[in-house]
Short mmCIF file of C-alpha atoms in Angstrom, two decimals:
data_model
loop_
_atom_site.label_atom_id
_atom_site.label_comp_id
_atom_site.label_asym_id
_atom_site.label_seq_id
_atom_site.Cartn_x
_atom_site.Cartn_y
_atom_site.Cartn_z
CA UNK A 148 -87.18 20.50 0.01
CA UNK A 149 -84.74 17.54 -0.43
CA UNK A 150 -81.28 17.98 -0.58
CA UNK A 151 -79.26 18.50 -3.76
CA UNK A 152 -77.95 15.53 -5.23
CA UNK A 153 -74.80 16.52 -6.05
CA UNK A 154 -74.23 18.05 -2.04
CA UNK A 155 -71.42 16.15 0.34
CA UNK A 156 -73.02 14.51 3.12
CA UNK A 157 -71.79 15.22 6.67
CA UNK A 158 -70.06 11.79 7.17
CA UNK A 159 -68.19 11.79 3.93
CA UNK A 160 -66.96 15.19 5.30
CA UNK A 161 -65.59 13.59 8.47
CA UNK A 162 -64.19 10.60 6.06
CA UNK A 163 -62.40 12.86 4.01
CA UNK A 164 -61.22 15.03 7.20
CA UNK A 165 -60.08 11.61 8.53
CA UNK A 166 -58.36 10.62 5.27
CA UNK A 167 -56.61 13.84 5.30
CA UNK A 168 -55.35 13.35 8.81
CA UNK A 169 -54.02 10.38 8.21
CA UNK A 170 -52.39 10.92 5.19
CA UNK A 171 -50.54 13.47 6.97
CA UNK A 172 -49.80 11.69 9.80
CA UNK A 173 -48.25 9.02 7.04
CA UNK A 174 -46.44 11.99 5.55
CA UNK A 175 -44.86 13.29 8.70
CA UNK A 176 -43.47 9.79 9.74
CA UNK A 177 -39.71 9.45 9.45
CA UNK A 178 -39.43 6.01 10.58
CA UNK A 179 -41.21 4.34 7.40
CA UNK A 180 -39.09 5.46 4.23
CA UNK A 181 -41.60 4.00 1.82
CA UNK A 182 -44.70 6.19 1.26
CA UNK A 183 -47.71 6.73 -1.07
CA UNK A 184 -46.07 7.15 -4.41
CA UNK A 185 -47.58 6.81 -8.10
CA UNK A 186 -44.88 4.35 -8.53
CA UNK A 187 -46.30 2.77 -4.94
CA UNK A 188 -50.52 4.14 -4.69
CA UNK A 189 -50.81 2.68 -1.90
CA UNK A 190 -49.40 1.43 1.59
CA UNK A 191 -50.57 -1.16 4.20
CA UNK A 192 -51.85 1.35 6.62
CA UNK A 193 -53.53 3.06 3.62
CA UNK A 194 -54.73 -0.51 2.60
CA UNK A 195 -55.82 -1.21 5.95
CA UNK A 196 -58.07 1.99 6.31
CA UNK A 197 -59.24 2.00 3.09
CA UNK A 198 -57.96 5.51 1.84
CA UNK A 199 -57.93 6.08 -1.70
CA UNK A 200 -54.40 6.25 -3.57
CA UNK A 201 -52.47 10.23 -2.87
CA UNK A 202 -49.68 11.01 -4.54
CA UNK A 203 -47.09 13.99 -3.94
CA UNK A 204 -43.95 15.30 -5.09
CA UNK A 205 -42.65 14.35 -1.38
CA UNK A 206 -43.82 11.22 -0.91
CA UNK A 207 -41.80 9.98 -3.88
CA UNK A 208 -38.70 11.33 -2.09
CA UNK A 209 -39.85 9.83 1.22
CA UNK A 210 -39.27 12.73 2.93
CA UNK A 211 -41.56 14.56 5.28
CA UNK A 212 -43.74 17.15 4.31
CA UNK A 213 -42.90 20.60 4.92
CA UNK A 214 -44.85 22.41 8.38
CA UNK A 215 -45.18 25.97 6.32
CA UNK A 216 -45.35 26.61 3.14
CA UNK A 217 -42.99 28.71 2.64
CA UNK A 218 -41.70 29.30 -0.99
CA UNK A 219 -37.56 29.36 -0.55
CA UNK A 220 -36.60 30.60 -3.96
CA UNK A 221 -39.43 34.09 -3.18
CA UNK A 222 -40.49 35.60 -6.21
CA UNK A 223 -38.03 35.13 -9.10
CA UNK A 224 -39.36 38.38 -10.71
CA UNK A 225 -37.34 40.95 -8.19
CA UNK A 226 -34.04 39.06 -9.73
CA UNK A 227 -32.82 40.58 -12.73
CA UNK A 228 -33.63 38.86 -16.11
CA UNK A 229 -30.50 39.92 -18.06
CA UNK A 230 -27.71 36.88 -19.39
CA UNK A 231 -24.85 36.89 -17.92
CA UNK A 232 -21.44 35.79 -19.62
CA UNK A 233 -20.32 32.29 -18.93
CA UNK A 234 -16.88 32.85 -17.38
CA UNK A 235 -14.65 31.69 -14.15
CA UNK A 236 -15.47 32.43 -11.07
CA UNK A 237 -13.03 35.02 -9.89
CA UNK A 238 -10.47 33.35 -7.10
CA UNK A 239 -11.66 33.75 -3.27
CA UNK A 240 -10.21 36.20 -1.64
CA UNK A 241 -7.10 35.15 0.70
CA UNK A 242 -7.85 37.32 3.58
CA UNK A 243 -11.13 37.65 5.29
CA UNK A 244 -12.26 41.27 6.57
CA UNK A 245 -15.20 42.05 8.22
CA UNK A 246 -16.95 44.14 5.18
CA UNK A 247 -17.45 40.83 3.26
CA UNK A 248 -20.27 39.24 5.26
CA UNK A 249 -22.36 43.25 4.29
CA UNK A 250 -21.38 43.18 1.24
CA UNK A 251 -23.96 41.77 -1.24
CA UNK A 252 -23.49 39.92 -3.99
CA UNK A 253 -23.32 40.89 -8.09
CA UNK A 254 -25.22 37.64 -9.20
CA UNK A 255 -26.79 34.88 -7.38
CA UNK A 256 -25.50 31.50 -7.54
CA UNK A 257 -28.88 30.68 -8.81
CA UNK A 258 -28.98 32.77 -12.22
CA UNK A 259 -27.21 31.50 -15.15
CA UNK A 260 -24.38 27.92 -15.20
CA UNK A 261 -21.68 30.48 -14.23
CA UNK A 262 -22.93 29.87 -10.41
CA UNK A 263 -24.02 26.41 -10.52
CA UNK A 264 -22.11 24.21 -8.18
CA UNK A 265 -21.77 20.84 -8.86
CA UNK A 266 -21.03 17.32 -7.04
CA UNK A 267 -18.18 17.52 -9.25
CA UNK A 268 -16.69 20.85 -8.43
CA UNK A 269 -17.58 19.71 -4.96
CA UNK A 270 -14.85 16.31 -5.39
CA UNK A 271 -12.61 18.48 -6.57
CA UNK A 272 -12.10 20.92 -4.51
CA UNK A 273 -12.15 18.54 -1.73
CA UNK A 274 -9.75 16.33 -2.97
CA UNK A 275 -7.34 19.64 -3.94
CA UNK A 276 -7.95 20.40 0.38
CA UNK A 277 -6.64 16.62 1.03
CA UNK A 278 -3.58 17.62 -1.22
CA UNK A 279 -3.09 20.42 0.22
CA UNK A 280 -3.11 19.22 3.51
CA UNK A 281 -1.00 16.68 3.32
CA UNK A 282 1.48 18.12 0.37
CA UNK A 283 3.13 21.70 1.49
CA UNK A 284 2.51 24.89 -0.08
CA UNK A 285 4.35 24.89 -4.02
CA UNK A 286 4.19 21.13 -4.08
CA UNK A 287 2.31 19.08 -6.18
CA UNK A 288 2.40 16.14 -4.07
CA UNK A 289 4.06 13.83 -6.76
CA UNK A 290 7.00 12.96 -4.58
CA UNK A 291 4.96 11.89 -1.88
CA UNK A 292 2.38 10.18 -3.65
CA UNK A 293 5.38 7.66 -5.12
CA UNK A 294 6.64 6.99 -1.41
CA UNK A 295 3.07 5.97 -0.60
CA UNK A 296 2.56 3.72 -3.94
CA UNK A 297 5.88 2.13 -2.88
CA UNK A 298 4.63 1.41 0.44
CA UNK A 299 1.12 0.08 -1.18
CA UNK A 300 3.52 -2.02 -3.17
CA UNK A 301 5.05 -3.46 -0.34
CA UNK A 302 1.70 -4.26 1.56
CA UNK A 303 -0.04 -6.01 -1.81
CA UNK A 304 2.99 -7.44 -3.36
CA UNK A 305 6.56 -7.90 -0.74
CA UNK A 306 4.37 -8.56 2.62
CA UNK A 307 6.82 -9.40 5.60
CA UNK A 308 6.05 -12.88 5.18
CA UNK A 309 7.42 -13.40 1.75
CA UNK A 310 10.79 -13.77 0.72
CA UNK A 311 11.97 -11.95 -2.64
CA UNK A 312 14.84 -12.71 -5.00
CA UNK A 313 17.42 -10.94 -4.87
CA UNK A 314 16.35 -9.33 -8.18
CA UNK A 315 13.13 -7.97 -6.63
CA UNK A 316 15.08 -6.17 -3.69
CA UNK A 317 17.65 -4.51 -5.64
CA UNK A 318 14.68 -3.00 -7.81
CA UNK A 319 12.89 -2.09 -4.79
CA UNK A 320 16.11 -0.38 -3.53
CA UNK A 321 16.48 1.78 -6.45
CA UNK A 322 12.91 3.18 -6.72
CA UNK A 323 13.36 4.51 -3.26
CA UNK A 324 16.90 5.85 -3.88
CA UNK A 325 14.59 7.47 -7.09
CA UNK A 326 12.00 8.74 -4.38
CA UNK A 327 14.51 10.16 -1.84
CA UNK A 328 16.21 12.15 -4.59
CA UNK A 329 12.97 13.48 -5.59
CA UNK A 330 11.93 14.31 -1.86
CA UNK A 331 15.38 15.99 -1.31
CA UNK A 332 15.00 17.95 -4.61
CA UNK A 333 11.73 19.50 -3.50
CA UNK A 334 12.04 22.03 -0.76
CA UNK A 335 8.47 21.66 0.96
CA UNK A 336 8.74 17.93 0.77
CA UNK A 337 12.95 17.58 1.91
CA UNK A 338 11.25 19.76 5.67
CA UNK A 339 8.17 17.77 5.96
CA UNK A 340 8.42 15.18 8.95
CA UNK A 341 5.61 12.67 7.75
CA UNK A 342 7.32 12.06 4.39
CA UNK A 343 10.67 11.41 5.84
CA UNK A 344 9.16 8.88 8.25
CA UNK A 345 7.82 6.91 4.98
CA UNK A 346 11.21 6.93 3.54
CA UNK A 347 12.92 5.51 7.18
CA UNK A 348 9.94 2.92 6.53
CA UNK A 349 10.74 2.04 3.47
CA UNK A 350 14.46 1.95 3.72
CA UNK A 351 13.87 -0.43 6.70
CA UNK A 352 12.23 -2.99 4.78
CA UNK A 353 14.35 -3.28 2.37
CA UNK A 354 17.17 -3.66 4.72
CA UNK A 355 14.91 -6.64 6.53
CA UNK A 356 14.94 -8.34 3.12
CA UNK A 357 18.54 -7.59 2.84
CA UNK A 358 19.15 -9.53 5.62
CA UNK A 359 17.14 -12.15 4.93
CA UNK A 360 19.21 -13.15 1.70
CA UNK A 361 22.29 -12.64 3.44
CA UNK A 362 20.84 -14.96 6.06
CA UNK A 363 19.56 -17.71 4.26
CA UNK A 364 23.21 -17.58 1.99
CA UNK A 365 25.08 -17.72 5.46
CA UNK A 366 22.89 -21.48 6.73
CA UNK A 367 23.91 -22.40 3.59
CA UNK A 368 27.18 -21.53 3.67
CA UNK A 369 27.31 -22.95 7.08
CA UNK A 370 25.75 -26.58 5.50
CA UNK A 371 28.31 -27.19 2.70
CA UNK A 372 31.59 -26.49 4.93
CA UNK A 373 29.64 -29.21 7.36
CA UNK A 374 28.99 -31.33 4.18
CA UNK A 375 32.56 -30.89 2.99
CA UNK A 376 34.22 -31.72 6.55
CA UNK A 377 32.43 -34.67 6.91
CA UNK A 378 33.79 -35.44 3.22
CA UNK A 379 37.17 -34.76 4.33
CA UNK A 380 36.66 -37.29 7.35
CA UNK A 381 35.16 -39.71 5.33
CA UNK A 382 37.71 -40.15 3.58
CA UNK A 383 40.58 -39.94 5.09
CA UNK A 384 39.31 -43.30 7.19
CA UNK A 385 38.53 -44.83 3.62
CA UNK A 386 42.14 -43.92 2.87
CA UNK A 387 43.52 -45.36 5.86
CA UNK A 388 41.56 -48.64 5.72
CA UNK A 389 42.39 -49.55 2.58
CA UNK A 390 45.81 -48.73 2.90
CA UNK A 391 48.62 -51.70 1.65
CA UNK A 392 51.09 -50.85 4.46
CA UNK A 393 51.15 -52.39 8.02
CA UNK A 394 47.96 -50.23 9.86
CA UNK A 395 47.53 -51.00 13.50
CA UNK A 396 50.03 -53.40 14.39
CA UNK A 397 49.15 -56.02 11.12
CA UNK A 398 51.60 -57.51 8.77
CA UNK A 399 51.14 -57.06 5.06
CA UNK A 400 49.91 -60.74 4.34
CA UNK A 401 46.86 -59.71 6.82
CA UNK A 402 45.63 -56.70 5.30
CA UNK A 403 46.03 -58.72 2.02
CA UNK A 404 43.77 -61.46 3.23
CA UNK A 405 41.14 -58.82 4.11
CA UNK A 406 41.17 -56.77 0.47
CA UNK A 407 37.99 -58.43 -0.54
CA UNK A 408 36.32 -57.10 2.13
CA UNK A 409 37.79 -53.53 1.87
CA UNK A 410 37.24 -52.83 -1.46
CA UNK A 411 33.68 -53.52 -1.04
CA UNK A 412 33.45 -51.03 1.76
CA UNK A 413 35.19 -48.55 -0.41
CA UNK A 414 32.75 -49.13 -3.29
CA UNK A 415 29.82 -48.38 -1.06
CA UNK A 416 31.44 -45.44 0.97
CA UNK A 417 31.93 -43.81 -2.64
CA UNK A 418 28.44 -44.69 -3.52
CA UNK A 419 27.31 -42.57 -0.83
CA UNK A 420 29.76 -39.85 -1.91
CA UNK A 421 28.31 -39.55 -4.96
CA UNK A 422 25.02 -39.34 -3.33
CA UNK A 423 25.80 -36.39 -0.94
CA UNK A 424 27.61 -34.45 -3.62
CA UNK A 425 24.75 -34.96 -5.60
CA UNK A 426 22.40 -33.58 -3.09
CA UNK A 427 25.04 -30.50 -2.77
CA UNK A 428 24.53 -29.87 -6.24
CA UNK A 429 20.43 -29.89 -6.21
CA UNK A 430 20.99 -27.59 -3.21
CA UNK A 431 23.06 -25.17 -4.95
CA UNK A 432 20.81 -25.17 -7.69
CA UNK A 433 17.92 -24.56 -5.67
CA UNK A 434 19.57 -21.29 -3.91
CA UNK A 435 21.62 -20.43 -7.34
CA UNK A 436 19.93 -17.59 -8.92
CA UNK A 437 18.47 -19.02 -12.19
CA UNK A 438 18.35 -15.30 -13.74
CA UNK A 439 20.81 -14.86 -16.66
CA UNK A 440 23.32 -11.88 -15.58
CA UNK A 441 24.49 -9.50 -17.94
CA UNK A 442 26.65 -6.25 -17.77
CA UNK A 443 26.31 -4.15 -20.54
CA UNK A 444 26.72 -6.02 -23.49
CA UNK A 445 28.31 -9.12 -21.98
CA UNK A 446 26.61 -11.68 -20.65
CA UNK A 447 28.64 -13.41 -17.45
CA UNK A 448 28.46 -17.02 -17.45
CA UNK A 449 28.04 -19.26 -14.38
CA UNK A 450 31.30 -19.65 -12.74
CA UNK A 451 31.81 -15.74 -12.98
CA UNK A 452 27.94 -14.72 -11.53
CA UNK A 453 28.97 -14.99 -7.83
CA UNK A 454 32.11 -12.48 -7.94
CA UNK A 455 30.10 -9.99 -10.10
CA UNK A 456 27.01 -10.45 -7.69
CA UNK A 457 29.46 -10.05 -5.24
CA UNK A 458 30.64 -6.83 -6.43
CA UNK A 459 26.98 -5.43 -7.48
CA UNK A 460 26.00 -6.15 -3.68
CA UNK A 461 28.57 -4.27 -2.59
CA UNK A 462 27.92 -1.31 -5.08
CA UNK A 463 24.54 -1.03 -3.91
CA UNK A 464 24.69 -1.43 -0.55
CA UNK A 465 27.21 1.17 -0.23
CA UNK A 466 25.07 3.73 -1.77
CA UNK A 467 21.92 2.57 -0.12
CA UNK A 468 24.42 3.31 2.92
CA UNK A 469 24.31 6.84 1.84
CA UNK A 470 20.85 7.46 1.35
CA UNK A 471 20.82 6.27 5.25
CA UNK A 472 22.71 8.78 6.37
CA UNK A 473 21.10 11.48 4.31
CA UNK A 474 17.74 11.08 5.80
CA UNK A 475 19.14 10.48 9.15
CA UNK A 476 21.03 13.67 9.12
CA UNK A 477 17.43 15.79 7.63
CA UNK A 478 15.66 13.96 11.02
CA UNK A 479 18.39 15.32 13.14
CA UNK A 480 16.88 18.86 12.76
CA UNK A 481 14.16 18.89 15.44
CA UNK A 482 14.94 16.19 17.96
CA UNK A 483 12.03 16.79 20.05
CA UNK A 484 9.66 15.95 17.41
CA UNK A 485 7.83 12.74 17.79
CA UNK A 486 8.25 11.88 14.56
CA UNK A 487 11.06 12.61 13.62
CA UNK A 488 12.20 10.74 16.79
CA UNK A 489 10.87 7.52 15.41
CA UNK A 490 12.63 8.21 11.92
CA UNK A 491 15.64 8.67 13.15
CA UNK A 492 15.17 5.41 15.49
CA UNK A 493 14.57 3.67 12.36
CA UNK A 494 17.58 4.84 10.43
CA UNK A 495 19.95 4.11 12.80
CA UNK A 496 19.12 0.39 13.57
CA UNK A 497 18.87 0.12 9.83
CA UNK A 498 22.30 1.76 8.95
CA UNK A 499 23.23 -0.74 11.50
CA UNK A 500 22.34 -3.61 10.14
CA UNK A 501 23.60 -2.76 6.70
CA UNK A 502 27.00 -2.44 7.66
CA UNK A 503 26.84 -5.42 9.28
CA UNK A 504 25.53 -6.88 5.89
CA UNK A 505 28.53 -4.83 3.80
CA UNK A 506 31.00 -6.69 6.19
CA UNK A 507 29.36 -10.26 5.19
CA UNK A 508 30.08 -9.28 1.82
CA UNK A 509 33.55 -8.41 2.06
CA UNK A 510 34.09 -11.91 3.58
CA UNK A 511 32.05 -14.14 1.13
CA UNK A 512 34.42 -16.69 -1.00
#
């Protein structure tokens, strides 16, 4: 009797046996995360051993396939099939005991959107931990979020390598006068070490570009009494060379003879003059802040911008002065900390250098 027509022949058996193997073989392989997909019905090893297109819900994932097949959710009928309310989750308990791992649960976080968790709620709560964390307990972590911006300020904006106006720095000094009355104001904040650390950092940079003003006024300073000696010496010999009366032993009718020749000098001696004082002048300009000033309603005028500067500096620096001393008296509480150590380093060679910077401005002209 011949076979049925319709019957499997033994080596198509042992194809599709092979087939299978190797399709799970494919499945199981971590290394190659592209796999038999309906997007993708096919793969070179697939290609090479001519197995037909397989698509499954894992391949598509690239994952491997699972060794049992076990069903994770179990049967959905033994949960109950009543709605539940949506309302918040009630708040985690704040102590743990040992009755809460027996203890089973009203509603599982599978039934209804009042248990769904999301990536969201995930973010959230992890970024309200890294608050936490850093920020103490009943602060919101405003005051030391603004020390940090100022700092990110400084890094994008005032690196070490720049040199602000003068304008800049006195801003920058009164947004972290703003932030150290806001960290003293908050309790948590006033006994935390790592925000008083910021604050030393802060105030010492402002104090390095402080000093760098004062600095580049003092060279020039320095250049126009150098500028204005020479002046002085320059003509005084002028003066004495082209003097009518008997110089160095000569009569009158000698130093007559040679007026031609004088007066030429002295035209080209105050040639050059004019040429130095004219390069003062650029000079001044160039350091002159080109800012209009005004105080209140008034605005000051040219000749009256360095006294009022002058008394603005010192103004400022003598509060900045206090701030110094207030956050070097709050890192005087634990001196054994390590950080608070290095705060209180800071503040000290900074409130150093300022009143060395307050004393330059009591002497400026």
């Amino acid at each position: 009797m011949a076979p049925a027509a319709d019957s499997p022949s033994p080596s198509n058996d042992i194809l599709e046996r092979q087939w299978e193997r190797m399709r799970k073989s494919c499945d199981a392989c971590q290394d190659a995360k592209v796999k038999c997909s309906q997007q993708k019905p096919f793969c070179r090893r697939c290609e090479r051993h001519c197995i037909p297109p397989a698509s499954s819900p894992n391949y598509a994932v690239g994952g491997a396939a699972s060794p049992f097949n076990v069903d994770l959710f179990g049967d959905l009928s033994l949960f109950p099939t009543r709605d539940y309310d949506i309302a918040p989750l009630p708040p985690p308990p704040t102590t743990s005991s040992s009755s809460a791992s027996s203890s089973t649960p009203t509603a599982s976080i599978l039934l209804g959107p009042a248990g769904s968790i999301g990536l969201e709620s995930v973010s959230n709560s992890a970024s309200d931990h890294a608050i936490s964390s850093i920020a103490p307990a009943g602060c919101t972590g405003d005051c030391y979020g603004a020390v940090l911006q100022q700092l990110q300020y400084f890094h994008s904006r005032l690196p070490e390598t720049t040199r602000p106006g003068i304008d800049t720095i006195l801003l920058a000094e009164r947004d972290m006068r703003s932030n150290q009355e806001r960290v003293m104001a908050c309790a948590a904040c006033a006994a935390n070490r790592s925000v008083l650390l910021l604050l030393a950092v802060v105030a010492e940079r402002i104090v390095q570009m402080l000093d760098q003003i004062f600095e580049t006024k003092s060279l020039l300073d320095a250049e126009r009494a150098a500028s204005s000696a020479r002046s002085a010496r320059r003509g005084w010999r002028n003066n004495s060379a082209s003097s009518p009366f008997n110089v160095g032993g000569r009569s009158p009718s000698a130093a007559s003879s040679s007026s031609s020749s004088s007066s030429s000098r002295v035209d080209s001696q105050h040639q050059q003059q004019q040429q130095q004082q004219q390069q003062q002048q650029r000079s001044a300009d160039y350091y002159a802040c080109p800012l209009p000033l005004q105080v209140g309603s008034v605005k000051v005028n040219r000749d009256s911008k360095d006294l009022c500067l002058k008394q603005l500096l010192q103004l400022r620096l003598t509060r900045l002065a206090a701030v110094l001393r207030d956050l070097q008296q709050a890192s005087t509480v634990r001196p054994g900390d390590i950080l608070y150590f290095s705060g209180e380093l800071l503040l000290s060679d900074s409130l150093q250098r300022l009143e060395f910077l307050r004393g330059q401005v009591q002497v400026w002209d």
